[in-house]
XYZ file of C-alpha atoms in Angstrom:
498
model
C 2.325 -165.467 56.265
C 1.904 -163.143 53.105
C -0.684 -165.535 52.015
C -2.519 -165.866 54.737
C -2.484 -162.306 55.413
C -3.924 -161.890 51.717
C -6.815 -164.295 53.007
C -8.067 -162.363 56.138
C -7.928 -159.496 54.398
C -10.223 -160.017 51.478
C -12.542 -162.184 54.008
C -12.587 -159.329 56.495
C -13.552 -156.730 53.678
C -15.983 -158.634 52.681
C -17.456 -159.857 56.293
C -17.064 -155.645 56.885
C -19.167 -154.635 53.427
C -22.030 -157.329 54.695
C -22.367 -155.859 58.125
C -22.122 -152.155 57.076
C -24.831 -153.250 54.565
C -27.388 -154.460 57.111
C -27.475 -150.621 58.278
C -29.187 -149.622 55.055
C -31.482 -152.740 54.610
C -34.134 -150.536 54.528
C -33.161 -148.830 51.725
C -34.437 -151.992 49.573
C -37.347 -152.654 51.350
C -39.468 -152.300 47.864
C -36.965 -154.995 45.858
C -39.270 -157.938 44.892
C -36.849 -160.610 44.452
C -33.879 -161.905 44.997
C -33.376 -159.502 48.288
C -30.637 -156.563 47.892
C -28.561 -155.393 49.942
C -25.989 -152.067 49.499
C -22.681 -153.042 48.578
C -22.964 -156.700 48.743
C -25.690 -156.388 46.103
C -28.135 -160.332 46.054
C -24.988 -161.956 46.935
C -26.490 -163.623 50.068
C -28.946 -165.139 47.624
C -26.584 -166.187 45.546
C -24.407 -168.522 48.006
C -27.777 -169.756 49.486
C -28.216 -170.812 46.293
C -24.816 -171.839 44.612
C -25.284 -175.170 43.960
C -28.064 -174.791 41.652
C -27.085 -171.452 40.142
C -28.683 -172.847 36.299
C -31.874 -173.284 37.989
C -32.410 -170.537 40.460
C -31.287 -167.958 37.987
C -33.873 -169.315 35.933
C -36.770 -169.044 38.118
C -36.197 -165.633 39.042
C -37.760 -164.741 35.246
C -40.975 -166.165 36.540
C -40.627 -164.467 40.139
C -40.122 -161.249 38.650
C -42.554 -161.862 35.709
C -39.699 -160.174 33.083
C -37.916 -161.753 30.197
C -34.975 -159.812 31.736
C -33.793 -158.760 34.954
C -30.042 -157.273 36.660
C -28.269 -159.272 39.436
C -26.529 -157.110 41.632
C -23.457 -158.276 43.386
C -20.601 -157.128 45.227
C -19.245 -153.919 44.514
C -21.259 -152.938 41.743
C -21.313 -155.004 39.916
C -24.060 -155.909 37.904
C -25.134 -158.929 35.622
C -28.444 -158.689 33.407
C -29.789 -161.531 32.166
C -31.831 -162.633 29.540
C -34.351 -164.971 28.093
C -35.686 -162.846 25.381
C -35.075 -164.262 21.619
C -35.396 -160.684 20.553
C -32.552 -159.632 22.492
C -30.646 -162.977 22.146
C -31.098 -161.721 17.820
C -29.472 -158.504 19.238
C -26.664 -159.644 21.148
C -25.510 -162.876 18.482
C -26.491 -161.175 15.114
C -27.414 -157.851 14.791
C -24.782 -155.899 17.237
C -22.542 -159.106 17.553
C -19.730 -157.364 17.532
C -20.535 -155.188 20.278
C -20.668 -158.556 22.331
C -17.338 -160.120 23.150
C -16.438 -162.622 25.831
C -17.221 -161.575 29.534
C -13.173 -160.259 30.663
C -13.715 -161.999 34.068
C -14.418 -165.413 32.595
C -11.694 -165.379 29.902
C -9.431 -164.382 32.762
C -10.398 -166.900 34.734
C -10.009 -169.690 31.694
C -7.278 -168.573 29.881
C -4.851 -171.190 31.671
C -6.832 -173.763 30.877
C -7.924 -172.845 27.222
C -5.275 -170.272 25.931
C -5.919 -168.234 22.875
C -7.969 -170.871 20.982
C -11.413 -170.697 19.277
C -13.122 -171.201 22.589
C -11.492 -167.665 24.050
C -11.129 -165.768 20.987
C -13.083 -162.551 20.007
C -12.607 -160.066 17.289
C -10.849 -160.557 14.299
C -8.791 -163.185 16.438
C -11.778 -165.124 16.674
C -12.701 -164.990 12.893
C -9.369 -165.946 11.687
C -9.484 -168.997 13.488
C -12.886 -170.016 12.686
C -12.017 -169.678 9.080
C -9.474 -172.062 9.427
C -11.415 -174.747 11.361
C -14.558 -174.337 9.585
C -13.374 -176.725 6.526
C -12.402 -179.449 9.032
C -16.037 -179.460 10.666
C -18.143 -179.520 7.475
C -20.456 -182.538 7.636
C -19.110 -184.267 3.825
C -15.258 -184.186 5.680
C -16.553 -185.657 8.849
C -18.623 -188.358 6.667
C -14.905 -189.918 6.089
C -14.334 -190.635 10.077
C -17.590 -192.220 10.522
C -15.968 -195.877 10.406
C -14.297 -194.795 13.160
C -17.429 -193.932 15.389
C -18.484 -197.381 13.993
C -15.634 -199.285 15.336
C -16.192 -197.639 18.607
C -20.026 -199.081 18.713
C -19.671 -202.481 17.630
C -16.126 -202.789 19.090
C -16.101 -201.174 22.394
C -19.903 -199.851 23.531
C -21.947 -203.087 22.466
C -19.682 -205.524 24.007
C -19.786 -202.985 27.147
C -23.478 -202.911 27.334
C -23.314 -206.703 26.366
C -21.613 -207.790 29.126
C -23.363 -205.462 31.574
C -26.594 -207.720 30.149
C -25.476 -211.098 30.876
C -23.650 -209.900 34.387
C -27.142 -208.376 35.926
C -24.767 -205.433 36.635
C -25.627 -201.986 37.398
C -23.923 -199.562 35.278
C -23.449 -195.857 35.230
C -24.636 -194.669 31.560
C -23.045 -190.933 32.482
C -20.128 -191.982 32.990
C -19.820 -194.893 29.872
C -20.860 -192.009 27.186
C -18.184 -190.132 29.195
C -15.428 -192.710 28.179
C -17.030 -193.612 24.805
C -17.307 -190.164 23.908
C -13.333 -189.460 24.683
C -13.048 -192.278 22.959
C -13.839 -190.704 19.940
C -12.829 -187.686 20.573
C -9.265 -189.098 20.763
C -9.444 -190.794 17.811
C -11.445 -188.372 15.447
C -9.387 -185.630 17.100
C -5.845 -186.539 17.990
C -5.816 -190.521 15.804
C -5.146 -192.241 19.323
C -7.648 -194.566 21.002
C -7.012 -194.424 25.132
C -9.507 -197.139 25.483
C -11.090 -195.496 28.270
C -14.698 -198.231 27.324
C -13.508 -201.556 28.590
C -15.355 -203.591 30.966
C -12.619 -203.535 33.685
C -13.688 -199.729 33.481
C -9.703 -198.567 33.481
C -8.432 -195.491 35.080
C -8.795 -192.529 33.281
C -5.842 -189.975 34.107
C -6.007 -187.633 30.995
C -10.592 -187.029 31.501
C -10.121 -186.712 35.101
C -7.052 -183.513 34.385
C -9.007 -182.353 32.009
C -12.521 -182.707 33.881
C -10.590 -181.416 37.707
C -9.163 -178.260 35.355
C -12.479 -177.299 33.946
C -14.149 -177.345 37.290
C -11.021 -175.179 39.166
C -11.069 -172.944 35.844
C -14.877 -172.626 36.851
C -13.966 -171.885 40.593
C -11.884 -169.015 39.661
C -14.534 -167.565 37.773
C -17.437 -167.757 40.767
C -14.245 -166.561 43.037
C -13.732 -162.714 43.756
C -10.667 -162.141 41.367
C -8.751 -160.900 44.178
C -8.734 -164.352 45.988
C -7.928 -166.484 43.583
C -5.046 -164.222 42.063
C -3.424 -163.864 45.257
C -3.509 -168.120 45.724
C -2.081 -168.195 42.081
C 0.316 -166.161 42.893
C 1.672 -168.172 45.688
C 1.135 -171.439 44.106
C -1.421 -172.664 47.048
C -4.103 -174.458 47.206
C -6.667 -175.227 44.093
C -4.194 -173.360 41.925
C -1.571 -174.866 42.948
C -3.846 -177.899 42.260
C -5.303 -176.336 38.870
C -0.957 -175.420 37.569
C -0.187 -179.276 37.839
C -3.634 -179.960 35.574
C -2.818 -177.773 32.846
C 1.130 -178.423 33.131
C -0.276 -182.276 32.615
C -2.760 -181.936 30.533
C -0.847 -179.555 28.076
C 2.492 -181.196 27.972
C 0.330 -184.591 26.960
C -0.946 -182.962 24.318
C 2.019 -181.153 23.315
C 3.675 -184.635 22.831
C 0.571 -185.346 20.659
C 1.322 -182.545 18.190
C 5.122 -182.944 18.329
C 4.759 -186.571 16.729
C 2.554 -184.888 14.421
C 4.928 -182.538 13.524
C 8.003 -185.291 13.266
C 6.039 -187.443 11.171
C 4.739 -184.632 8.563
C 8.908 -183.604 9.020
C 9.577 -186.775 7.628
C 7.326 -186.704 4.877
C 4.576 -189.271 6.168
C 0.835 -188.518 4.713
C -0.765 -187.192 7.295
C -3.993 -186.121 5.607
C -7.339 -187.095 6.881
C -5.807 -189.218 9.075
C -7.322 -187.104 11.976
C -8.785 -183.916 12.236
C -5.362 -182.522 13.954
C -2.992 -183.944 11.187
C -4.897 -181.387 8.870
C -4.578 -178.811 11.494
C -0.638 -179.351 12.053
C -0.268 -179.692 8.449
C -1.531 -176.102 7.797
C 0.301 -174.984 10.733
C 3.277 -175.511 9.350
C 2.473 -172.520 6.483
C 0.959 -170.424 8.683
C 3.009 -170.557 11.571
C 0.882 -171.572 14.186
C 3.116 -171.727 17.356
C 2.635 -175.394 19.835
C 0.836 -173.685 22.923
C -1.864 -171.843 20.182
C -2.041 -175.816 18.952
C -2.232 -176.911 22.714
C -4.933 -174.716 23.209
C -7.017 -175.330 20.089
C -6.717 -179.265 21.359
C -8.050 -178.416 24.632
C -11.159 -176.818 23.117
C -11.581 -179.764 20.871
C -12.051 -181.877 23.573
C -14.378 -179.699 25.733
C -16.606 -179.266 22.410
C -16.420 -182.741 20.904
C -16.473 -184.656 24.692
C -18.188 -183.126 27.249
C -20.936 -181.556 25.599
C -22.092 -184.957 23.610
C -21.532 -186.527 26.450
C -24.040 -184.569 28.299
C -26.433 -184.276 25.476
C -26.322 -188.095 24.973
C -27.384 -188.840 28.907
C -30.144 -186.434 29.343
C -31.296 -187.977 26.177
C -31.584 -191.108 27.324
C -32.834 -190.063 30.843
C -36.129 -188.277 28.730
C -36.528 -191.151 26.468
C -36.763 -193.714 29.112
C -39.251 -192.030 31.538
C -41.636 -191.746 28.476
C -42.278 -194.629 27.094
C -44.137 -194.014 23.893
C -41.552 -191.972 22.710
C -39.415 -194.799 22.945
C -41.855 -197.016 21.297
C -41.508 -194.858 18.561
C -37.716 -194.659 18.122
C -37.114 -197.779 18.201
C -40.230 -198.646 15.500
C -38.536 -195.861 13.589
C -35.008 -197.508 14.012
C -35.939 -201.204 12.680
C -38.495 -199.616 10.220
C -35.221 -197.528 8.493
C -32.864 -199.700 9.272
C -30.393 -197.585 10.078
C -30.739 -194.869 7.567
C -30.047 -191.931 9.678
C -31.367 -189.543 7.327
C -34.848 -190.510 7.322
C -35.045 -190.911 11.352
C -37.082 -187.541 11.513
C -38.787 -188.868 14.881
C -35.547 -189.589 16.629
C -34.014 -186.272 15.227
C -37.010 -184.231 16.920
C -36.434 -186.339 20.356
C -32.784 -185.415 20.135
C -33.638 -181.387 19.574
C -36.463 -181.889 22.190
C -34.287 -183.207 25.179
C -32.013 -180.312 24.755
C -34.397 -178.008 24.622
C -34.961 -179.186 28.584
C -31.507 -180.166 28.689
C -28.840 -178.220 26.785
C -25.486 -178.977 27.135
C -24.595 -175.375 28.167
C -27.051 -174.172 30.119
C -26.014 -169.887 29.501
C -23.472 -168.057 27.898
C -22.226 -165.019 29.229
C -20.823 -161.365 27.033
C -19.118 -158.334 27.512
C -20.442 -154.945 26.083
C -18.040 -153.216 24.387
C -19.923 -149.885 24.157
C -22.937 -148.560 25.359
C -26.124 -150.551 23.946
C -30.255 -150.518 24.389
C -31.789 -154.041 23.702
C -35.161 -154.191 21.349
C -37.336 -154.984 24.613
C -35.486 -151.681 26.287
C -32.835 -152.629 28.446
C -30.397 -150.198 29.012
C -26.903 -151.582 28.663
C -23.779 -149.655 29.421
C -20.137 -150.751 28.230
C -18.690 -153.159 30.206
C -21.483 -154.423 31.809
C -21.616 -158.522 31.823
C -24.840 -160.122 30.589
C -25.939 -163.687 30.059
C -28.558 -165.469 27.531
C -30.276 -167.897 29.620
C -30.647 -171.096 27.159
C -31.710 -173.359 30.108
C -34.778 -170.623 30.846
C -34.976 -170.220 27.375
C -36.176 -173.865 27.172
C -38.246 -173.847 29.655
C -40.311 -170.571 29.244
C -44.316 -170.762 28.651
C -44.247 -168.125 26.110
C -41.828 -169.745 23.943
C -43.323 -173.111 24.224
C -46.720 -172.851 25.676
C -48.295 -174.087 28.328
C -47.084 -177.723 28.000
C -43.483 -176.728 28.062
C -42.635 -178.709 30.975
C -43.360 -182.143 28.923
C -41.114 -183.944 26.716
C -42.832 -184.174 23.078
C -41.042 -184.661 20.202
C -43.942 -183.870 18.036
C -43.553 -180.081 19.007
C -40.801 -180.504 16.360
C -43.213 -182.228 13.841
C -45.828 -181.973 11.017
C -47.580 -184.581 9.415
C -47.100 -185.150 5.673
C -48.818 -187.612 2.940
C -46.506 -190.141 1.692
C -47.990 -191.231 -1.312
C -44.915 -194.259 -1.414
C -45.342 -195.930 1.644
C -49.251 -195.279 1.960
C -48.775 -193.516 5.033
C -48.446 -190.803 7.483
C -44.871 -189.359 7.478
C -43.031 -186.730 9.593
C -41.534 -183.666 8.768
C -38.966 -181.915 10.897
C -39.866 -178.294 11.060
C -36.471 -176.366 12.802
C -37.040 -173.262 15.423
C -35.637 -169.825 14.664
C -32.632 -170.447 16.305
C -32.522 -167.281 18.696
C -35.340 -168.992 20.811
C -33.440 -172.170 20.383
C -30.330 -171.789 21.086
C -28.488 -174.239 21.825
C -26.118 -174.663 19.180
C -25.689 -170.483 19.654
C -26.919 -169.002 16.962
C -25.132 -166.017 14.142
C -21.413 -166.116 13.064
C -21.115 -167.949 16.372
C -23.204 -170.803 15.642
C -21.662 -173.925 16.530
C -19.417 -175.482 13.761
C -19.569 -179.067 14.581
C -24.113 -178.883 14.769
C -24.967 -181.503 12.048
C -22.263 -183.670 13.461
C -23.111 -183.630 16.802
C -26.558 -184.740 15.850
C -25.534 -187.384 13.223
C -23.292 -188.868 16.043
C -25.838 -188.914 18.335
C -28.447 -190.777 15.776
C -25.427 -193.396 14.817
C -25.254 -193.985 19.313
C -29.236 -193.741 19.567
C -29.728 -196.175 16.782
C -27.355 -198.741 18.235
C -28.597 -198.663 21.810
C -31.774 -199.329 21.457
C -32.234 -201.189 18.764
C -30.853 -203.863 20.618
C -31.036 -203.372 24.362
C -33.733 -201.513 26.651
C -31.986 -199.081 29.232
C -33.634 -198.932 32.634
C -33.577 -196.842 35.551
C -31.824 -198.753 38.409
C -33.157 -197.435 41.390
C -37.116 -196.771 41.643
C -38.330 -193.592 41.407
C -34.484 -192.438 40.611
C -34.804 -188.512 39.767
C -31.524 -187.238 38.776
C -29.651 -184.371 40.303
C -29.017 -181.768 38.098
C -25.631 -179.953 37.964
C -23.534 -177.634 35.480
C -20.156 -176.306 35.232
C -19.969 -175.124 31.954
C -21.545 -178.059 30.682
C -24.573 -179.591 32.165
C -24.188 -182.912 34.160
C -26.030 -185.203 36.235
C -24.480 -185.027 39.872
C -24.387 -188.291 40.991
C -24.505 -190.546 37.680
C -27.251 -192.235 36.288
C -27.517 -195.810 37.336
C -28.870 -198.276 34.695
C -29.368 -201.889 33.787
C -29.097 -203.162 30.396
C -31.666 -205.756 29.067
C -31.216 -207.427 26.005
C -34.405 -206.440 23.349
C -36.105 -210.017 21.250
């Protein structure tokens, strides 16, 4: 009864704030857009619109004709957001460490993700980068690249393969959602779940981790209150969310433990995998199991999901314009392979996130009072929130064509006096209007291999097979939590290339 009681009450308070509000609608009768309200701040908007959050937040920037606005919700509180590369310089760089992780969300994920790199702030935060940063340089990751090599030829041709000679519809989302945890696994942790098999086998340890990300994300889009009091009496998604993380960590726990036995027993463990390096340090700087745990849980979410994501809405822009695909794959057979000199395919790759980023925002904390360069008055402990997907899709960043997929925005033409010909060069974007791989001390540590993996996959794929569309006229449904997703797959068919 205690929980239920816990319930009613929070609903009724909150039923009780919207009615009281409608007394002073009024009051508000000059606010543009979306609609206030006292007390329950745009919160009506915001459930109208809570299943495309990314997208609606990002069209309010053009309703209100502002690079930044506040979103009022319940209670006071209030959540500015931003599209503004000056202030997006401000908040990453220049007062970065006035800027921690929003409280609210870290509550919200700290089951899930613990104390790791994902969480961290402050000195916390730079310790642990410093440790991780030699495992992510580019020259260490150049040794694991058989094993992304094995996973093409062994697992995702023969996949693709047999969806060719079987007429079969496929869903691409989900197969770079196995191949990339996959690869993950072995890069990561040195075990191969061979999630990629044609029989398409169950996947317990994706779906824990994929079911704990999205409760993690409920919690966070949840009054505190509610989800606190259903934690705390072990009902319902958290009770649902507890047996997740209990699963997910103790399988990774056992990981690390045979790790830790074998290194005990004087095994070479180094450059095995990217964890054998990490337990091996452990062991002189005392790095307890559940700070290990939680370092492997942000492995996967930053090596799986968001490649996974990039790789489909890559794939989804490539194949609904058709010239840039001509020119990939001319660039592919004309290199043969050589990753380095596939400039074209490098800008289509930078180009479909800019539409498409993996994560769509990323929200902050002040820590003290602040004013932004455009103005913006920000007062400690206030939440705010750089709008990449907006970012991306913003006519003064990217003109008036912004809403088309061209590589060549990324581009210049050079003379190659070797090859008699016209040549590309990749020009790069100050990354504060681009970013997607953050940008600062923040800036994501595993960039040039996220690309470099994605070249190897592009490369592969079609070079050898053209990926349609199943369904005319398909238009995918987008979706995001955390990382962005299509909602409902993407149905393809495979046809073998002569």
């Amino acid at each position: 009864m205690a929980i239920e009681s816990c319930y009613y009450l929070a609903f009724s308070t909150l039923v009780g704030l919207f009615f009281l509000s409608l007394l002073f609608v009024s009051s508000t009768k000059n606010q543009v857009y979306p609609k206030l309200y006292p007390l329950i701040g745009s919160s009506l908007e915001f459930i109208r619109n809570r299943k495309r959050i990314i997208q609606w937040t990002s069209e309010i920037f053009d309703k209100l004709l502002s690079s930044t606005y506040t979103l009022e919700l319940p209670l006071g509180r209030n959540v500015i957001f931003t599209k503004d590369p000056s202030n997006v310089k401000h908040i990453l760089k220049t007062r970065f460490n006035n800027y921690h992780k929003e409280r609210i969300f870290t509550e919200a994920l700290s089951d899930l993700f613990g104390k790791g790199l994902f969480l961290s702030d402050g000195s916390e935060w730079k310790s642990q980068r410093q440790s991780f940063r030699h495992d992510f340089d580019p020259k260490v990751f150049h040794a694991y690249t058989f094993v992304v090599e094995e996973e093409l030829s062994g697992h995702l041709v023969p996949f693709l393969s047999n969806a060719e000679k079987t007429a079969s519809t496929i869903d691409l989302q989900d197969t770079f959602r196995r191949f990339t945890f996959d690869i993950v696994c072995r890069i990561g942790f040195g075990f191969d779940p061979k999630y990629l098999l044609p029989s398409l086998p169950p996947t317990p340890f994706a779906d824990a981790f994929k079911t704990a990300v999205k409760l993690s994300i409920l919690r966070y889009s949840t009054l505190p209150l509610i989800w606190k009091a259903k934690k705390l009496f072990n009902t319902k998604s958290e009770k649902r969310l507890a047996l997740m993380v209990d699963e997910l960590h103790k399988f990774l726990g056992n990981i690390i433990a045979k790790k830790k036995e074998r290194f005990v027993a004087g095994e070479d463990l180094e450059d095995k995998d990217v964890f054998a390096r990490i337990v091996r340090r452990a062991q002189g700087e005392q790095l307890d199991e559940k700070f290990l745990v939680n370092t492997a849980v942000s492995l996967v979410l930053a090596g799986q999901d968001t490649m996974c994501s990039a790789l489909t809405w890559f794939f989804w822009s490539v194949l609904t314009n058709q010239n840039v695909e001509k020119e990939i794959v001319r660039e592919i057979k004309q290199n043969d392979g050589h990753l380095r000199d596939m400039v074209y395919t490098h800008a289509s790759i930078y180009e479909s996130m800019r539409l498409f980023p993996p994560i769509p925002l990323d929200s902050k904390e002040a820590v003290e009072d602040d004013v932004w360069p455009d103005g913006t008055k920000v007062k400690k402990g206030t939440s705010i929130i750089y709008h990449i997907f907006a970012m991306g899709r913003s006519q003064e960043l990217w003109g008036s064509d912004w809403a088309d997929f061209r590589p060549e925005r990324w581009l210049e033409r050079r003379r190659n006096d070797t090859s008699n010909g016209d040549d590309w060069n990749f020009i790069a974007r100050d990354p504060f209007t681009y970013p997607v791989f953050q940008a600062g001390p923040r800036t994501c540590l595993g960039k040039e291999i996220a690309v470099v993996l994605m070249k190897m996959v592009v490369a592969t794929i079609l070079k050898r097979f053209r990926v349609t569309p199943a369904q005319d006229n398909f238009s995918p449904h987008y979706n995001s939590i955390i990382v962005s997703r299509m909602e409902n797959g993407f149905p393809v068919r495979i046809i073998e290339r002569h």
